[in-house]
Amino acid sequence: MEWKQLLCDERIRSFKKSGSSDLRSEYEKDYHRIIGSASFRRLQDKTQVFPLDKSDFIRTRLTHSMEVSSFGKSLGQNISQRILKEKKDAGFLPEYQGYICDILQCAGLLHDIGNPPFGHFGETAIRDWFRQNLPKKTFQLSEEDAPVPVSEMLNEQMKQDFYHFEGNTQALRLVTKLHYLVDENGMNLTKALLGTIIKYPVSSLDIKKTSHIKNKKMGYYYAERKIFEDLQTSLGTDGNRHPLAFVLEAADDIAYKTADIEDAVKKGCITYDQLLEELKLAEERLPEGRRKEAFHKMVDGLEYRYKRAKERDLQNAKNNAIQNWVVYVQGWMINAATDCFIWHYDEIMDGSYGAHGEDLFSGTDGEYMMEALGDIAFRYAFQTKPILKLEIAAQSIFDFLLDKFTDAAIYFDTDRKLTEVQKKMMALVSDNYIAIYRHFAAGADEGEKLYLRLLLVTDHICGMTDSYAKRLYQELKGID
């Protein structure tokens, strides 16, 4: 892969650039399109870890995305400077540093924009609903026709799209179609940016969790196959991850693995003493070597910051120590991911890196700490009773909304007459989303139209905030 092609600033819908007084780069224009969008604003009321939390401190998808954007830009600066300084690539021009920083800054803002309400649990709830219910659904074009299982009307990729639903995949659909800015091309962002947000450049038919990291999940729906093919050709990625997708993933990992600990402390899920004990236990289990020494230095950094906070006679020295330590660890992780990108530059550029599931922390001084933070957050934050209760409640919301909207959507835009309730359910769906459905359903066969109507349901639900989903559920159930 070559940077000149990877940084393609073309858009799906091209337009004339001549005579323009706008001096911004194409990637800077992307930034303003994103932050001015309703889809981005809705992230302020979508869960990061703690659903419907009333604290101003706890992160939402919006604040998380801003942090990922910041880390992505920092990584872009570090990596670009190292490529230039160490002369890793004769084709890497100095001006590419600015382009890469802008692309990663935008990608950080976008990376979770397709996520449904209630965090990653929302993705699981949607997948589970379709796996349990889609095989039971039937379609009857007219009363004279025999009912046909919906699953028989869909091709295999269409079915697997729902069984493996992913927020990352929904993000590509949202920014290339659903966000109705001017027409059916969505935000019409640069191809370099679109390529960066595709973490898994495979379809739902090619998922292989035990092989290359790029095959771990799906990256595009059947509905966006032509857009994906266009991006592959324009960017020259040829079925590989865009190199900046590795960087975006690292920025996301740094943001959530450190922030989850900080938020868990603020929520009272874990104390300073418990965190320190967990880190020391993790250190004892590590094999001797450079990475263990790095881990030890980071743990020492936590104790040192607590000592300083006590010397300053701070009211809550332990919490202050953790907040300062998180910033220290984030800086360490940025350096680790930068090192890894440079060490494996040739493999990343030829698409072979990640063949055994490696990311930008594998083999670095930050690898063990990233693993430890993820494990601690899972046990102390994600498995707490309040979170489990909220997830059970969220499951009820998803089951009800998917039942009602799917029941209405199956016969929407067909000769079958909808019931009054079904008509009302479809009237709640975004006019923009329905316009996009009609545009792409025109001329399609009955199977693909049905598939697009089912996508219309997931599109609508993914566009909901946590509060709206909860409120709509209560209103439709008649709960005061």
Coordinates of C-alpha atoms in Angstrom, one line a residue:
M1 CA 0.0 0.0 0.0
E2 CA 1.2 3.5 -0.8
W3 CA 0.4 6.7 1.2
K4 CA -0.3 8.7 -1.9
Q5 CA -3.3 6.4 -2.6
L6 CA -4.2 5.7 1.0
L7 CA -4.7 9.5 1.6
C8 CA -7.2 9.8 -1.2
D9 CA -9.2 12.9 -0.7
E10 CA -11.9 12.1 -3.3
R11 CA -15.5 11.6 -2.2
I12 CA -18.2 9.2 -3.3
R13 CA -20.0 12.1 -4.9
S14 CA -17.5 14.3 -6.5
F15 CA -17.9 18.0 -7.0
K16 CA -16.1 20.8 -8.8
K17 CA -13.3 22.4 -6.7
S18 CA -12.2 25.1 -9.2
G19 CA -12.7 28.7 -8.2
S20 CA -13.4 28.0 -4.6
S21 CA -12.2 30.5 -1.9
D22 CA -12.3 27.8 0.8
L23 CA -8.7 27.2 1.8
R24 CA -9.4 24.2 4.1
S25 CA -8.0 20.8 3.1
E26 CA -10.6 18.2 2.2
Y27 CA -10.0 16.5 5.6
E28 CA -10.6 19.7 7.5
K29 CA -13.9 20.0 5.7
D30 CA -14.7 16.5 6.9
Y31 CA -14.2 17.7 10.5
H32 CA -16.8 20.4 10.2
R33 CA -19.3 18.1 8.6
I34 CA -19.0 15.7 11.5
I35 CA -19.2 18.1 14.4
G36 CA -22.1 19.9 12.8
S37 CA -24.2 16.8 12.5
A38 CA -27.1 15.7 14.6
S39 CA -25.7 12.1 14.6
F40 CA -22.6 13.3 16.4
R41 CA -24.6 15.4 18.9
R42 CA -26.7 12.4 19.8
L43 CA -23.6 10.8 21.2
Q44 CA -23.9 13.0 24.3
D45 CA -26.8 10.8 25.4
K46 CA -25.4 7.4 24.5
T47 CA -23.7 5.1 27.0
Q48 CA -20.0 4.5 27.3
V49 CA -20.1 2.2 30.4
F50 CA -22.7 3.5 32.8
P51 CA -26.2 3.9 31.1
L52 CA -28.4 6.9 31.9
D53 CA -25.9 8.2 34.5
K54 CA -26.7 11.5 36.1
S55 CA -23.1 12.5 37.0
D56 CA -21.5 15.1 34.8
F57 CA -18.1 13.4 35.4
I58 CA -18.9 10.0 33.9
R59 CA -18.1 9.7 30.2
T60 CA -20.7 9.4 27.4
R61 CA -20.0 8.3 23.8
L62 CA -19.5 11.9 22.9
T63 CA -16.8 12.7 25.5
H64 CA -15.2 9.3 24.8
S65 CA -15.1 10.0 21.0
M66 CA -13.5 13.4 21.6
E67 CA -10.8 11.7 23.7
V68 CA -10.2 9.1 20.9
S69 CA -10.0 12.0 18.4
S70 CA -7.3 13.7 20.6
F71 CA -5.3 10.5 21.0
G72 CA -5.6 9.7 17.4
K73 CA -4.2 13.0 16.4
S74 CA -1.3 12.7 18.9
L75 CA -0.5 9.2 17.5
G76 CA -0.6 10.6 14.0
Q77 CA 1.9 13.3 14.9
N78 CA 4.3 10.9 16.6
I79 CA 4.1 8.2 13.9
S80 CA 4.5 10.6 11.0
Q81 CA 7.5 12.3 12.6
R82 CA 9.1 8.9 13.2
I83 CA 8.5 7.8 9.6
L84 CA 10.1 11.0 8.3
K85 CA 13.0 11.1 10.9
E86 CA 13.9 7.4 10.4
K87 CA 13.3 7.6 6.6
K88 CA 11.0 4.5 6.8
D89 CA 9.3 5.3 3.4
A90 CA 10.7 7.4 0.6
G91 CA 7.1 8.0 -0.6
F92 CA 6.0 9.6 2.6
L93 CA 6.0 13.3 2.1
P94 CA 6.2 15.9 4.9
E95 CA 2.8 17.3 4.2
Y96 CA 1.3 13.9 4.8
Q97 CA 1.8 14.4 8.6
G98 CA -0.9 17.1 8.6
Y99 CA -3.3 15.0 6.5
I100 CA -2.9 12.0 8.7
C101 CA -3.5 14.0 11.9
D102 CA -6.7 15.5 10.4
I103 CA -8.0 12.1 9.2
L104 CA -7.4 10.5 12.6
Q105 CA -8.9 13.4 14.4
C106 CA -12.1 12.9 12.3
A107 CA -12.0 9.1 12.6
G108 CA -11.9 9.4 16.4
L109 CA -15.1 11.5 16.3
L110 CA -16.8 8.9 14.0
H111 CA -15.7 5.6 15.3
D112 CA -18.7 5.0 17.6
I113 CA -21.3 7.1 15.7
G114 CA -23.2 4.0 14.5
N115 CA -23.5 2.4 18.0
P116 CA -27.0 1.7 19.3
P117 CA -28.3 2.9 22.7
F118 CA -26.9 1.4 25.9
G119 CA -23.3 0.8 24.9
H120 CA -21.9 -2.4 23.6
F121 CA -24.7 -4.3 25.2
G122 CA -27.0 -2.8 22.6
E123 CA -25.1 -4.5 19.9
T124 CA -25.4 -7.8 21.7
A125 CA -29.2 -7.3 22.2
I126 CA -29.8 -6.6 18.5
R127 CA -27.7 -9.7 17.5
D128 CA -29.5 -11.9 20.0
W129 CA -33.0 -10.7 18.9
F130 CA -32.4 -11.5 15.2
R131 CA -30.8 -14.9 15.9
Q132 CA -33.8 -15.9 18.0
N133 CA -36.6 -14.2 16.0
L134 CA -35.6 -13.9 12.4
P135 CA -36.0 -17.7 11.7
K136 CA -39.5 -17.5 13.1
K137 CA -40.7 -14.6 10.8
T138 CA -42.7 -15.3 7.6
F139 CA -43.6 -13.2 4.6
Q140 CA -46.8 -13.4 2.7
L141 CA -47.0 -11.1 -0.3
S142 CA -50.8 -11.6 -0.6
E143 CA -53.4 -13.5 1.3
E144 CA -53.6 -16.0 -1.6
D145 CA -49.9 -16.8 -1.3
A146 CA -48.4 -19.3 1.1
P147 CA -46.3 -17.8 3.9
V148 CA -42.6 -18.0 3.1
P149 CA -39.9 -17.9 5.9
V150 CA -38.2 -14.5 5.9
S151 CA -34.9 -16.3 6.2
E152 CA -35.5 -18.0 2.8
M153 CA -36.1 -14.7 1.1
L154 CA -32.7 -13.3 2.2
N155 CA -29.4 -14.4 0.8
E156 CA -26.8 -15.7 3.3
Q157 CA -24.9 -12.5 3.6
M158 CA -28.1 -10.6 4.4
K159 CA -29.0 -12.9 7.2
Q160 CA -25.5 -12.9 8.6
D161 CA -25.5 -9.1 8.6
F162 CA -28.2 -9.2 11.3
Y163 CA -26.8 -12.1 13.2
H164 CA -23.4 -10.3 13.5
F165 CA -24.7 -6.8 13.8
E166 CA -21.9 -4.3 14.7
G167 CA -21.9 -0.6 15.6
N168 CA -18.7 -0.1 13.5
T169 CA -20.4 -1.4 10.5
Q170 CA -23.4 0.8 11.2
A171 CA -21.1 3.8 11.3
L172 CA -20.1 3.2 7.7
R173 CA -23.7 3.0 6.7
L174 CA -24.7 6.1 8.6
V175 CA -22.0 8.4 7.2
T176 CA -22.3 7.1 3.6
K177 CA -26.1 7.0 3.3
L178 CA -28.3 7.7 6.3
H179 CA -27.1 11.1 7.3
Y180 CA -29.1 13.1 4.8
L181 CA -26.9 16.1 4.2
V182 CA -27.6 16.8 0.5
D183 CA -28.6 13.5 -1.0
E184 CA -28.3 9.7 -0.5
N185 CA -24.5 9.9 -0.1
G186 CA -24.7 10.8 3.6
M187 CA -22.0 13.1 4.9
N188 CA -20.0 12.4 1.6
L189 CA -16.7 12.2 3.5
T190 CA -13.3 11.6 1.9
K191 CA -12.4 8.1 1.0
A192 CA -9.3 8.2 3.2
L193 CA -11.4 8.8 6.2
L194 CA -14.0 6.2 5.3
G195 CA -11.2 3.6 4.8
T196 CA -9.8 4.5 8.3
I197 CA -13.0 3.8 10.1
I198 CA -13.4 0.3 8.6
K199 CA -11.6 -1.8 11.3
Y200 CA -12.6 -5.1 9.7
P201 CA -12.5 -5.1 5.9
V202 CA -14.6 -8.3 5.4
S203 CA -18.2 -9.1 5.0
S204 CA -20.4 -11.1 7.5
L205 CA -19.6 -14.2 5.5
D206 CA -15.8 -13.9 6.1
I207 CA -15.7 -13.5 9.8
K208 CA -12.9 -15.8 11.3
K209 CA -12.3 -14.9 14.9
T210 CA -9.2 -17.1 15.3
S211 CA -7.3 -15.8 12.2
H212 CA -6.0 -12.3 11.1
I213 CA -7.3 -9.4 13.3
K214 CA -9.0 -7.9 10.2
N215 CA -11.4 -10.9 10.0
K216 CA -12.5 -10.7 13.7
K217 CA -15.8 -9.0 12.8
M218 CA -17.6 -7.7 9.8
G219 CA -16.9 -4.2 8.4
Y220 CA -19.7 -3.6 5.9
Y221 CA -23.2 -4.7 5.2
Y222 CA -24.4 -6.3 2.0
A223 CA -26.2 -3.0 1.3
E224 CA -22.8 -1.1 1.3
R225 CA -20.9 -3.7 -0.7
K226 CA -20.5 -1.4 -3.7
I227 CA -19.2 1.5 -1.5
F228 CA -16.7 -0.9 0.1
E229 CA -15.5 -2.1 -3.3
D230 CA -15.1 1.5 -4.5
L231 CA -13.0 2.3 -1.4
Q232 CA -10.8 -0.7 -1.8
T233 CA -10.0 0.3 -5.4
S234 CA -9.5 4.0 -4.6
L235 CA -7.3 3.4 -1.6
G236 CA -5.4 0.4 -2.9
T237 CA -6.0 -1.6 0.3
D238 CA -7.0 -4.7 -1.6
G239 CA -8.8 -6.4 1.3
N240 CA -6.3 -5.2 3.9
R241 CA -6.8 -2.9 6.8
H242 CA -6.0 0.8 6.1
P243 CA -2.8 1.4 8.1
L244 CA -4.6 4.2 10.0
A245 CA -7.3 1.8 11.1
F246 CA -4.6 0.3 13.4
V247 CA -3.9 3.7 14.8
L248 CA -7.6 4.5 15.3
E249 CA -8.0 1.2 17.2
A250 CA -5.0 2.0 19.4
A251 CA -6.4 5.5 20.2
D252 CA -9.8 3.8 21.1
D253 CA -8.1 1.3 23.3
I254 CA -6.1 3.9 25.2
A255 CA -9.2 6.0 25.7
Y256 CA -11.6 3.4 27.0
K257 CA -9.2 1.2 29.0
T258 CA -7.9 4.1 31.0
A259 CA -11.2 6.0 31.2
D260 CA -13.1 3.0 32.3
I261 CA -10.9 2.8 35.4
E262 CA -11.2 6.5 36.2
D263 CA -15.0 6.3 35.8
A264 CA -15.3 3.2 37.9
V265 CA -13.4 4.9 40.7
K266 CA -15.7 7.9 40.5
K267 CA -18.7 5.6 40.7
G268 CA -17.3 3.8 43.7
C269 CA -16.9 0.5 41.9
I270 CA -13.2 0.3 42.8
T271 CA -11.0 2.1 45.3
Y272 CA -7.4 3.3 45.0
D273 CA -6.3 0.5 47.4
Q274 CA -8.1 -2.2 45.4
L275 CA -6.7 -0.9 42.1
L276 CA -3.1 -0.9 43.5
E277 CA -3.6 -4.4 44.9
E278 CA -4.9 -5.7 41.6
L279 CA -2.0 -4.1 39.7
K280 CA 0.5 -5.7 42.1
L281 CA -1.1 -9.1 41.8
A282 CA -1.0 -8.8 38.0
E283 CA 2.7 -7.8 38.2
E284 CA 3.5 -11.0 40.2
R285 CA 2.0 -13.2 37.5
L286 CA 4.1 -11.6 34.7
P287 CA 7.2 -13.3 33.3
E288 CA 10.5 -11.6 33.8
G289 CA 11.6 -9.2 31.1
R290 CA 11.4 -5.7 29.8
R291 CA 7.6 -5.5 29.7
K292 CA 7.4 -6.5 33.3
E293 CA 9.9 -3.8 34.3
A294 CA 7.8 -1.3 32.4
F295 CA 4.7 -2.5 34.2
H296 CA 6.4 -2.1 37.5
K297 CA 7.4 1.5 36.7
M298 CA 3.8 2.3 35.9
V299 CA 2.6 0.8 39.1
D300 CA 5.3 2.8 41.0
G301 CA 3.9 5.9 39.2
L302 CA 0.5 5.4 40.9
E303 CA 2.0 5.2 44.3
Y304 CA 4.2 8.2 43.6
R305 CA 1.2 10.3 42.6
Y306 CA -0.6 9.3 45.8
K307 CA 2.4 10.4 47.9
R308 CA 2.5 13.7 46.1
A309 CA -1.3 14.2 46.6
K310 CA -0.9 13.6 50.3
E311 CA 2.0 16.0 50.6
R312 CA -0.2 18.6 49.0
D313 CA -2.9 17.8 51.6
L314 CA -5.6 17.3 49.0
Q315 CA -9.0 16.4 50.3
N316 CA -9.3 13.2 48.2
A317 CA -5.7 12.3 47.6
K318 CA -6.4 8.8 46.3
N319 CA -8.9 9.8 43.6
N320 CA -6.6 12.7 42.6
A321 CA -3.7 10.2 42.3
I322 CA -5.7 7.9 40.0
Q323 CA -6.8 10.8 37.8
N324 CA -3.1 12.0 37.4
W325 CA -1.9 8.4 36.9
V326 CA -4.4 7.8 34.1
V327 CA -2.9 10.7 32.2
Y328 CA 0.6 9.3 32.8
V329 CA -0.4 5.9 31.5
Q330 CA -2.0 7.4 28.4
G331 CA 1.3 9.1 27.5
W332 CA 3.1 5.8 28.0
M333 CA 0.6 4.0 25.7
I334 CA 0.9 6.6 23.0
N335 CA 4.7 6.0 22.9
A336 CA 4.2 2.2 23.0
A337 CA 1.7 2.3 20.0
T338 CA 4.0 4.6 18.1
D339 CA 7.0 2.3 18.6
C340 CA 5.0 -0.7 17.5
F341 CA 3.8 1.0 14.3
I342 CA 7.4 1.9 13.4
W343 CA 8.8 -1.6 14.4
H344 CA 6.3 -3.3 12.1
Y345 CA 6.0 -0.6 9.5
D346 CA 6.6 -2.9 6.5
E347 CA 4.2 -5.5 7.7
I348 CA 1.5 -2.9 8.3
M349 CA 2.0 -1.5 4.8
D350 CA 1.9 -4.9 3.1
G351 CA -1.2 -6.0 5.1
S352 CA 0.5 -8.9 6.9
Y353 CA 0.6 -7.4 10.4
G354 CA -2.1 -8.8 12.6
A355 CA -2.0 -12.3 11.2
H356 CA -2.1 -13.7 14.7
G357 CA -4.3 -11.1 16.2
E358 CA -1.6 -8.5 17.0
D359 CA -2.5 -4.9 17.7
L360 CA -0.3 -1.8 18.2
F361 CA 0.4 -2.8 21.8
S362 CA 1.6 -6.4 21.1
G363 CA 5.2 -6.9 22.3
T364 CA 5.5 -3.3 23.6
D365 CA 6.2 -1.9 27.1
G366 CA 2.5 -1.1 27.4
E367 CA 1.0 -4.5 26.5
Y368 CA 0.7 -6.0 30.0
M369 CA -0.8 -2.8 31.4
M370 CA -3.4 -2.6 28.7
E371 CA -4.4 -6.2 29.4
A372 CA -4.5 -5.6 33.2
L373 CA -6.7 -2.5 32.9
G374 CA -9.1 -4.3 30.7
D375 CA -9.4 -7.2 33.1
I376 CA -9.8 -4.9 36.1
A377 CA -12.5 -2.8 34.5
F378 CA -14.4 -5.9 33.4
R379 CA -14.6 -7.3 36.9
Y380 CA -15.1 -4.2 38.9
A381 CA -17.2 -2.1 36.5
F382 CA -19.0 -4.2 33.9
Q383 CA -20.0 -7.0 36.2
T384 CA -21.5 -4.8 39.0
K385 CA -25.1 -5.4 40.0
P386 CA -26.3 -1.9 38.9
I387 CA -24.8 -2.4 35.4
L388 CA -26.3 -5.9 35.2
K389 CA -29.7 -4.7 36.2
L390 CA -29.6 -1.9 33.6
E391 CA -28.6 -4.3 30.9
I392 CA -31.5 -6.6 31.7
A393 CA -33.8 -3.6 31.5
A394 CA -32.2 -2.6 28.2
Q395 CA -32.8 -6.1 26.9
S396 CA -36.6 -5.6 27.5
I397 CA -36.5 -2.2 25.7
F398 CA -34.7 -3.7 22.7
D399 CA -36.9 -6.8 22.5
F400 CA -40.1 -4.6 22.6
L401 CA -38.9 -2.1 20.0
L402 CA -37.5 -4.7 17.6
D403 CA -40.7 -6.7 17.9
K404 CA -43.0 -3.7 17.1
F405 CA -40.9 -2.1 14.4
T406 CA -40.0 -5.3 12.6
D407 CA -43.7 -6.4 12.6
A408 CA -44.5 -3.1 10.9
A409 CA -41.6 -3.0 8.5
I410 CA -42.0 -6.4 7.0
Y411 CA -45.1 -5.4 5.1
F412 CA -44.2 -1.7 4.7
D413 CA -44.0 -0.6 1.1
T414 CA -45.8 -3.8 -0.2
D415 CA -49.3 -4.4 -1.4
R416 CA -50.3 -5.8 2.0
K417 CA -52.4 -3.4 4.0
L418 CA -50.8 -2.4 7.3
T419 CA -52.8 -2.4 10.5
E420 CA -53.4 1.0 12.1
V421 CA -50.8 0.2 14.8
Q422 CA -48.3 -0.8 12.1
K423 CA -48.9 2.5 10.3
K424 CA -48.3 4.4 13.4
M425 CA -45.1 2.5 14.1
M426 CA -43.7 3.4 10.7
A427 CA -44.8 7.0 11.1
L428 CA -42.3 7.2 14.0
V429 CA -39.4 6.2 11.7
S430 CA -37.2 9.1 10.4
D431 CA -38.4 10.5 7.1
N432 CA -34.8 10.7 6.0
Y433 CA -34.2 7.0 6.7
I434 CA -37.4 6.1 4.8
A435 CA -36.3 8.3 1.8
I436 CA -33.0 6.5 1.8
Y437 CA -34.8 3.1 1.9
R438 CA -37.0 4.1 -1.1
H439 CA -34.0 5.3 -3.1
F440 CA -32.1 2.1 -2.8
A441 CA -35.1 -0.2 -2.9
A442 CA -36.1 1.1 -6.3
G443 CA -35.7 -1.7 -8.8
A444 CA -34.6 -4.2 -6.2
D445 CA -36.1 -7.7 -6.0
E446 CA -38.5 -8.6 -3.2
G447 CA -35.7 -10.3 -1.1
E448 CA -33.5 -7.2 -1.2
K449 CA -36.4 -4.9 -0.5
L450 CA -37.3 -7.0 2.6
Y451 CA -33.6 -6.9 3.7
L452 CA -33.5 -3.1 3.3
R453 CA -36.7 -2.8 5.4
L454 CA -35.2 -4.8 8.2
L455 CA -32.1 -2.5 8.0
L456 CA -34.6 0.4 8.3
V457 CA -35.5 -1.0 11.7
T458 CA -31.9 -1.3 12.9
D459 CA -31.2 2.1 11.4
H460 CA -34.0 3.7 13.4
I461 CA -33.1 2.0 16.7
C462 CA -29.4 2.8 16.3
G463 CA -30.3 6.4 15.8
M464 CA -31.9 6.6 19.2
T465 CA -30.3 7.9 22.3
D466 CA -30.5 6.1 25.6
S467 CA -33.1 8.5 27.0
Y468 CA -35.2 8.4 23.9
A469 CA -35.2 4.6 23.6
K470 CA -36.3 4.4 27.3
R471 CA -38.9 7.1 26.9
L472 CA -40.4 5.6 23.7
Y473 CA -40.6 2.2 25.4
Q474 CA -42.4 3.6 28.3
E475 CA -44.8 5.6 26.2
L476 CA -45.7 2.7 23.9
K477 CA -46.1 0.4 26.9
G478 CA -48.4 2.9 28.6
I479 CA -46.0 3.3 31.5
D480 CA -46.4 6.6 33.3

